[in-house]
N, CA and C atoms as an extended XYZ file, in Angstrom:
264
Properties=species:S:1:pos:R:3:atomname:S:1:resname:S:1:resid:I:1 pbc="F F F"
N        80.585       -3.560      -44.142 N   UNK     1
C        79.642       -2.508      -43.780 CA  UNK     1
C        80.222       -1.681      -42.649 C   UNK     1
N        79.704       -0.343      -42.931 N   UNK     2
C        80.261        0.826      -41.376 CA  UNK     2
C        79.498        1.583      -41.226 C   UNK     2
N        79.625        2.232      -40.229 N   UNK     3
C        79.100        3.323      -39.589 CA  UNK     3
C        79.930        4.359      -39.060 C   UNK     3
N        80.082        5.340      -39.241 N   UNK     4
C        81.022        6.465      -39.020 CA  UNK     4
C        80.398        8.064      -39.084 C   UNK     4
N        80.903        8.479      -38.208 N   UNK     5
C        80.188       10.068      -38.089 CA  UNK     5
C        78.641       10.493      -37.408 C   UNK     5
N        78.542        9.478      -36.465 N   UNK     6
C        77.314        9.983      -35.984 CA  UNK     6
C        77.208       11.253      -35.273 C   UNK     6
N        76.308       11.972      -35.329 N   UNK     7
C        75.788       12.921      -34.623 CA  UNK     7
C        74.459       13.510      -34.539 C   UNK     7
N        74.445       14.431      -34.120 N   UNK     8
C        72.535       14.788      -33.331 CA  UNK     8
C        72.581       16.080      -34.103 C   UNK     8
N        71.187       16.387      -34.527 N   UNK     9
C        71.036       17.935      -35.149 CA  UNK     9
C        71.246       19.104      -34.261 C   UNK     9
N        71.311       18.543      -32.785 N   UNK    10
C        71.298       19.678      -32.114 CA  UNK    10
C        71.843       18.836      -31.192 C   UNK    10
N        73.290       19.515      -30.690 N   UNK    11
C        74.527       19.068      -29.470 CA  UNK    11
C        73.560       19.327      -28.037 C   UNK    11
N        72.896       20.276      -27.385 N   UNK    12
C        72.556       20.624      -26.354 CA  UNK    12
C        70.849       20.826      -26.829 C   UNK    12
N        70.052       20.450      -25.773 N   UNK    13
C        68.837       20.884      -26.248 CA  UNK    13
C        68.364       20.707      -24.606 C   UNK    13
N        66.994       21.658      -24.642 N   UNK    14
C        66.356       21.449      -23.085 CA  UNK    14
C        65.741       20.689      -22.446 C   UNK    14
N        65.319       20.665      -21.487 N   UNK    15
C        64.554       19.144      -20.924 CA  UNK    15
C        62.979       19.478      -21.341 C   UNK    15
N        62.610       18.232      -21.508 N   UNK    16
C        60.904       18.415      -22.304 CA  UNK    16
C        60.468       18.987      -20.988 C   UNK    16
N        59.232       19.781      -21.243 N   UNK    17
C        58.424       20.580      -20.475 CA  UNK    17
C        57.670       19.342      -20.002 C   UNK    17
N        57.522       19.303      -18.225 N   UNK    18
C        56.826       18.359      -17.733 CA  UNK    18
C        55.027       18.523      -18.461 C   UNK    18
N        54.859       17.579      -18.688 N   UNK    19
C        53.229       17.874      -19.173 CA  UNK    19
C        53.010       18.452      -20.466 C   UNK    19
N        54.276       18.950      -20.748 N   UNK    20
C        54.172       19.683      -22.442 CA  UNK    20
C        54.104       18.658      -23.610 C   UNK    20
N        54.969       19.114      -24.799 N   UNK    21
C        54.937       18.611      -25.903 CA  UNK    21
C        56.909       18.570      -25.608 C   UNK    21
N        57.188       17.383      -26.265 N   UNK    22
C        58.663       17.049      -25.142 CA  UNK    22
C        59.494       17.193      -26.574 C   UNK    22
N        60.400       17.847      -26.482 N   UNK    23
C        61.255       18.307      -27.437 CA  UNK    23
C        62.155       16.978      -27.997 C   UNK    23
N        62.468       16.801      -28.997 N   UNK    24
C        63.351       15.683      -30.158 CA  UNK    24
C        64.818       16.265      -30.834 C   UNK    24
N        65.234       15.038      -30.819 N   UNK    25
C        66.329       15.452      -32.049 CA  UNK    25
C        66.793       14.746      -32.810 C   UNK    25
N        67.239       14.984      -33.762 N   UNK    26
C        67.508       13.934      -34.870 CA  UNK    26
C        69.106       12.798      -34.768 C   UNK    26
N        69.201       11.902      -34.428 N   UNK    27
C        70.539       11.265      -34.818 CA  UNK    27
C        70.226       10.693      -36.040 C   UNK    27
N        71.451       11.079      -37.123 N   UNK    28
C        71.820       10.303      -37.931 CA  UNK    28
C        73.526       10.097      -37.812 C   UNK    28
N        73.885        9.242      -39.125 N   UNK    29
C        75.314        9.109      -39.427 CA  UNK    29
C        75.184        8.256      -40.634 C   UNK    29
N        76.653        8.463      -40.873 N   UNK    30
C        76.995        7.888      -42.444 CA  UNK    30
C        77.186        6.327      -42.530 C   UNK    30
N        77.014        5.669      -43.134 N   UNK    31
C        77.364        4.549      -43.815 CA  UNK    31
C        77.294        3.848      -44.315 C   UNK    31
N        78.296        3.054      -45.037 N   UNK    32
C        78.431        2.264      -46.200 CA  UNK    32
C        78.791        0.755      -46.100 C   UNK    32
N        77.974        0.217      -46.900 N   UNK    33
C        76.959        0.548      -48.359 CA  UNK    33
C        76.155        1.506      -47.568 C   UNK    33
N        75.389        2.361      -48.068 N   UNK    34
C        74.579        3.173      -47.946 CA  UNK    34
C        72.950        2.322      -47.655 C   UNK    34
N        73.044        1.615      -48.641 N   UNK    35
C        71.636        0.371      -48.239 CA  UNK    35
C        71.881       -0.284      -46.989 C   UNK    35
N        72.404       -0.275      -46.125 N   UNK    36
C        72.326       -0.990      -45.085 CA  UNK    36
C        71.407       -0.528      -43.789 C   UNK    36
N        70.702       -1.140      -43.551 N   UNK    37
C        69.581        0.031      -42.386 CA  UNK    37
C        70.687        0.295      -41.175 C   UNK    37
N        70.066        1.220      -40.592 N   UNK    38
C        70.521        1.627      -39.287 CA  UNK    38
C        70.048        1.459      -37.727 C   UNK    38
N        70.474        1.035      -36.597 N   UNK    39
C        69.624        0.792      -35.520 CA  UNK    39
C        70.035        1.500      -34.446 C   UNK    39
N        69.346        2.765      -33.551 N   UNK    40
C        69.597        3.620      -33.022 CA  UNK    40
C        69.114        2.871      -31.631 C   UNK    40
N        70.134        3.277      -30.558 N   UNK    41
C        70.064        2.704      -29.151 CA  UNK    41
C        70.899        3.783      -27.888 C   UNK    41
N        70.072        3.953      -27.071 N   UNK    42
C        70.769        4.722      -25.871 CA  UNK    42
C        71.257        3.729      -24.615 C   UNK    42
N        73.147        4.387      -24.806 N   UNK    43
C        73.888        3.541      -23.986 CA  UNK    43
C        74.202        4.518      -22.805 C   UNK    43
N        74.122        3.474      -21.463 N   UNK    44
C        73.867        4.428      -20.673 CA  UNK    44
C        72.953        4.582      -19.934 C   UNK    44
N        73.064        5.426      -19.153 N   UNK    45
C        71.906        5.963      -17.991 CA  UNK    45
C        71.069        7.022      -19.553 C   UNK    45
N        69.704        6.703      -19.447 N   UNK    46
C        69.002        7.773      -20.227 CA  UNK    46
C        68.108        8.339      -20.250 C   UNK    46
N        68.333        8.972      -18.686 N   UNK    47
C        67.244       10.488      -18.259 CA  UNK    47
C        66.261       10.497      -18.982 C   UNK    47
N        65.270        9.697      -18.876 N   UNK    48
C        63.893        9.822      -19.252 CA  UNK    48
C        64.045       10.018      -20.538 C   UNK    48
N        65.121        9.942      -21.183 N   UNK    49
C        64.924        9.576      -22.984 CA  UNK    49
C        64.387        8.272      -23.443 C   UNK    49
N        63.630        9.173      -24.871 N   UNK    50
C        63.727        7.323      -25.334 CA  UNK    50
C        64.100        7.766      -26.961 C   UNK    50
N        64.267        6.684      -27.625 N   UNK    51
C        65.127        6.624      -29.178 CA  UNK    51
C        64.066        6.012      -30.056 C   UNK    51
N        63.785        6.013      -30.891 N   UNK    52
C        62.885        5.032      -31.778 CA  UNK    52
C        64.237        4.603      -32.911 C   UNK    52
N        64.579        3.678      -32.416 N   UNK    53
C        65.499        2.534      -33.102 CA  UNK    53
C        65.453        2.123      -34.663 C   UNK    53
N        64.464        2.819      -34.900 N   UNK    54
C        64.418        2.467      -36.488 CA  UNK    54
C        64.483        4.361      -36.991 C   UNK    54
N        64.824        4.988      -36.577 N   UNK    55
C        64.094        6.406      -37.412 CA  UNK    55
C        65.242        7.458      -36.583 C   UNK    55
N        65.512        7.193      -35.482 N   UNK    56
C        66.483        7.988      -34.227 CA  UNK    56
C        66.447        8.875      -33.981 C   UNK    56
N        64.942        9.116      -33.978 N   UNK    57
C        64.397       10.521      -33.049 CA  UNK    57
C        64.632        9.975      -31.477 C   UNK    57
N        65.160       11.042      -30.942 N   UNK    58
C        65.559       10.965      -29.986 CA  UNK    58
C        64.349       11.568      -28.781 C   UNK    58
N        63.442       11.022      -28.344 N   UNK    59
C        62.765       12.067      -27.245 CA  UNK    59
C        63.420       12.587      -26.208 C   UNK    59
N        63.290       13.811      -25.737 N   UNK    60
C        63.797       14.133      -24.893 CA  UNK    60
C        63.259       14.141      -23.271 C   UNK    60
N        63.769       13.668      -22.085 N   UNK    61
C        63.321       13.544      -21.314 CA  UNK    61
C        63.248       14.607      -20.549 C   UNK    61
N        62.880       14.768      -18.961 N   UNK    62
C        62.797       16.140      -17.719 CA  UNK    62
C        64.424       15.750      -16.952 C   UNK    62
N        64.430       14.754      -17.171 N   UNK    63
C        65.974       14.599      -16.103 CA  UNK    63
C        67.140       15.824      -17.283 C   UNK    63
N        68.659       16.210      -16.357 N   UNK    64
C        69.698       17.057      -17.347 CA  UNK    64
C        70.548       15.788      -16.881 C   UNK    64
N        71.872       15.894      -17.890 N   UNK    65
C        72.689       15.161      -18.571 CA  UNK    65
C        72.934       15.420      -19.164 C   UNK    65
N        74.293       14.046      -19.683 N   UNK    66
C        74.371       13.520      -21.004 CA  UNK    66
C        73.768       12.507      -21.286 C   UNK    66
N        73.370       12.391      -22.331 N   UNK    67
C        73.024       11.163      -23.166 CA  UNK    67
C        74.009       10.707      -24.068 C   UNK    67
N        73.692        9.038      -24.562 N   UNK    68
C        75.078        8.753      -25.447 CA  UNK    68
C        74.092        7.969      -26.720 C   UNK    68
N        73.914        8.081      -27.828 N   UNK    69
C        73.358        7.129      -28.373 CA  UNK    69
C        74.200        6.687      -29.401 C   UNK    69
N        73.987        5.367      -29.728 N   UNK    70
C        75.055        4.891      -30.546 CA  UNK    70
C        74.118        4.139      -31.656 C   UNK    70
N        74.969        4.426      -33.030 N   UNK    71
C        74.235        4.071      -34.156 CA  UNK    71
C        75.189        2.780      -34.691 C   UNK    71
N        74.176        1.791      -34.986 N   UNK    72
C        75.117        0.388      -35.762 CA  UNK    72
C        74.187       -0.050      -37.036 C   UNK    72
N        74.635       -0.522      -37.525 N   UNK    73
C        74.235       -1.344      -38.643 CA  UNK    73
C        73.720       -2.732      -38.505 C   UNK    73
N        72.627       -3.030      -38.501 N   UNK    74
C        71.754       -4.115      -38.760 CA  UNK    74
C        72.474       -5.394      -38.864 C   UNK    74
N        72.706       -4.992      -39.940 N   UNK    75
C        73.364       -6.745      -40.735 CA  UNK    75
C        74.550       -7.103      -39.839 C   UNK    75
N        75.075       -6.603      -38.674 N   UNK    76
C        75.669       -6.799      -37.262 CA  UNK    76
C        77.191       -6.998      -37.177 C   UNK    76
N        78.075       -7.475      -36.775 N   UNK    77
C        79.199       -6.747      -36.715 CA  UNK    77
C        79.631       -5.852      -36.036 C   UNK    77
N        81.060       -5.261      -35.679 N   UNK    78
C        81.280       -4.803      -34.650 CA  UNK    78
C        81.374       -2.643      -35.289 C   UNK    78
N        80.408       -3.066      -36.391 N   UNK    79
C        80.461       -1.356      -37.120 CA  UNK    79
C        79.503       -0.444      -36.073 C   UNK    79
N        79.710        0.164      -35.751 N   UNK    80
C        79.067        1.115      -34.887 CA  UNK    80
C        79.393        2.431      -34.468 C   UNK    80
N        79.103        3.894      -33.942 N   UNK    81
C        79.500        4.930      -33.664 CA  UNK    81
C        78.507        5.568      -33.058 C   UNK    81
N        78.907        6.821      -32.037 N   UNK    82
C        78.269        7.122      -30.649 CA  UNK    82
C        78.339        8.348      -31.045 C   UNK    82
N        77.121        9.099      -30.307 N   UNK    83
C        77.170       10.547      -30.404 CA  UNK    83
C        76.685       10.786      -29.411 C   UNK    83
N        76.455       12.812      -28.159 N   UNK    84
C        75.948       12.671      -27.322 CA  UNK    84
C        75.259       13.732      -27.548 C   UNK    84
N        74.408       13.641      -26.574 N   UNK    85
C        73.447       15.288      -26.718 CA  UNK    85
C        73.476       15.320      -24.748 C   UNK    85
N        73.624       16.769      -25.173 N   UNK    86
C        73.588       17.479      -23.692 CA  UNK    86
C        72.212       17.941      -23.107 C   UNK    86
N        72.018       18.188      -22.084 N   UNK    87
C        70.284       18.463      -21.442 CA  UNK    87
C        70.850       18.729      -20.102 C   UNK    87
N        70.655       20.290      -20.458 N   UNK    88
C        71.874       21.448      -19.142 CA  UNK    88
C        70.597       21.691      -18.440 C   UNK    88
């Protein structure tokens, strides 16, 4: 099993509006078998982000950065791959 090519729908995005409706982004990535689930996790310091580990919407927090989140495969092993999103 692998994981290869992760990335975010959107490289740079803004910091959620304090008190607003807090802006997301999508991580996915490829891999095979294709049936294998995926488990999304932020490595790292992560500025008031959070990830939902099964789905890898990414919330976005008020702190700027980088963020790093890294996508692996379930069934465990050392298959895994990192992507970052910026928050200028």
């Amino acid at each position: 099993t692998g994981v290869t090519n992760a990335r975010a729908d959107r490289g740079t995005v803004a910091p959620s509006p304090t008190g607003g409706t807090a802006n997301t982004v999508q991580i996915e990535a490829d891999q095979y078998p294709s049936s294998a689930p995926l488990h999304y996790s932020i490595r790292g310091a992560d500025l008031g982000c959070t990830i939902d580990a099964g789905t890898g919407v990414l919330t976005v927090g008020t702190q700027t950065g980088t963020v790093t989140v890294r996508v692996a495969n379930t069934r465990g092993g050392p298959n895994w791959d990192e992507t970052t999103v910026t928050i200028p």
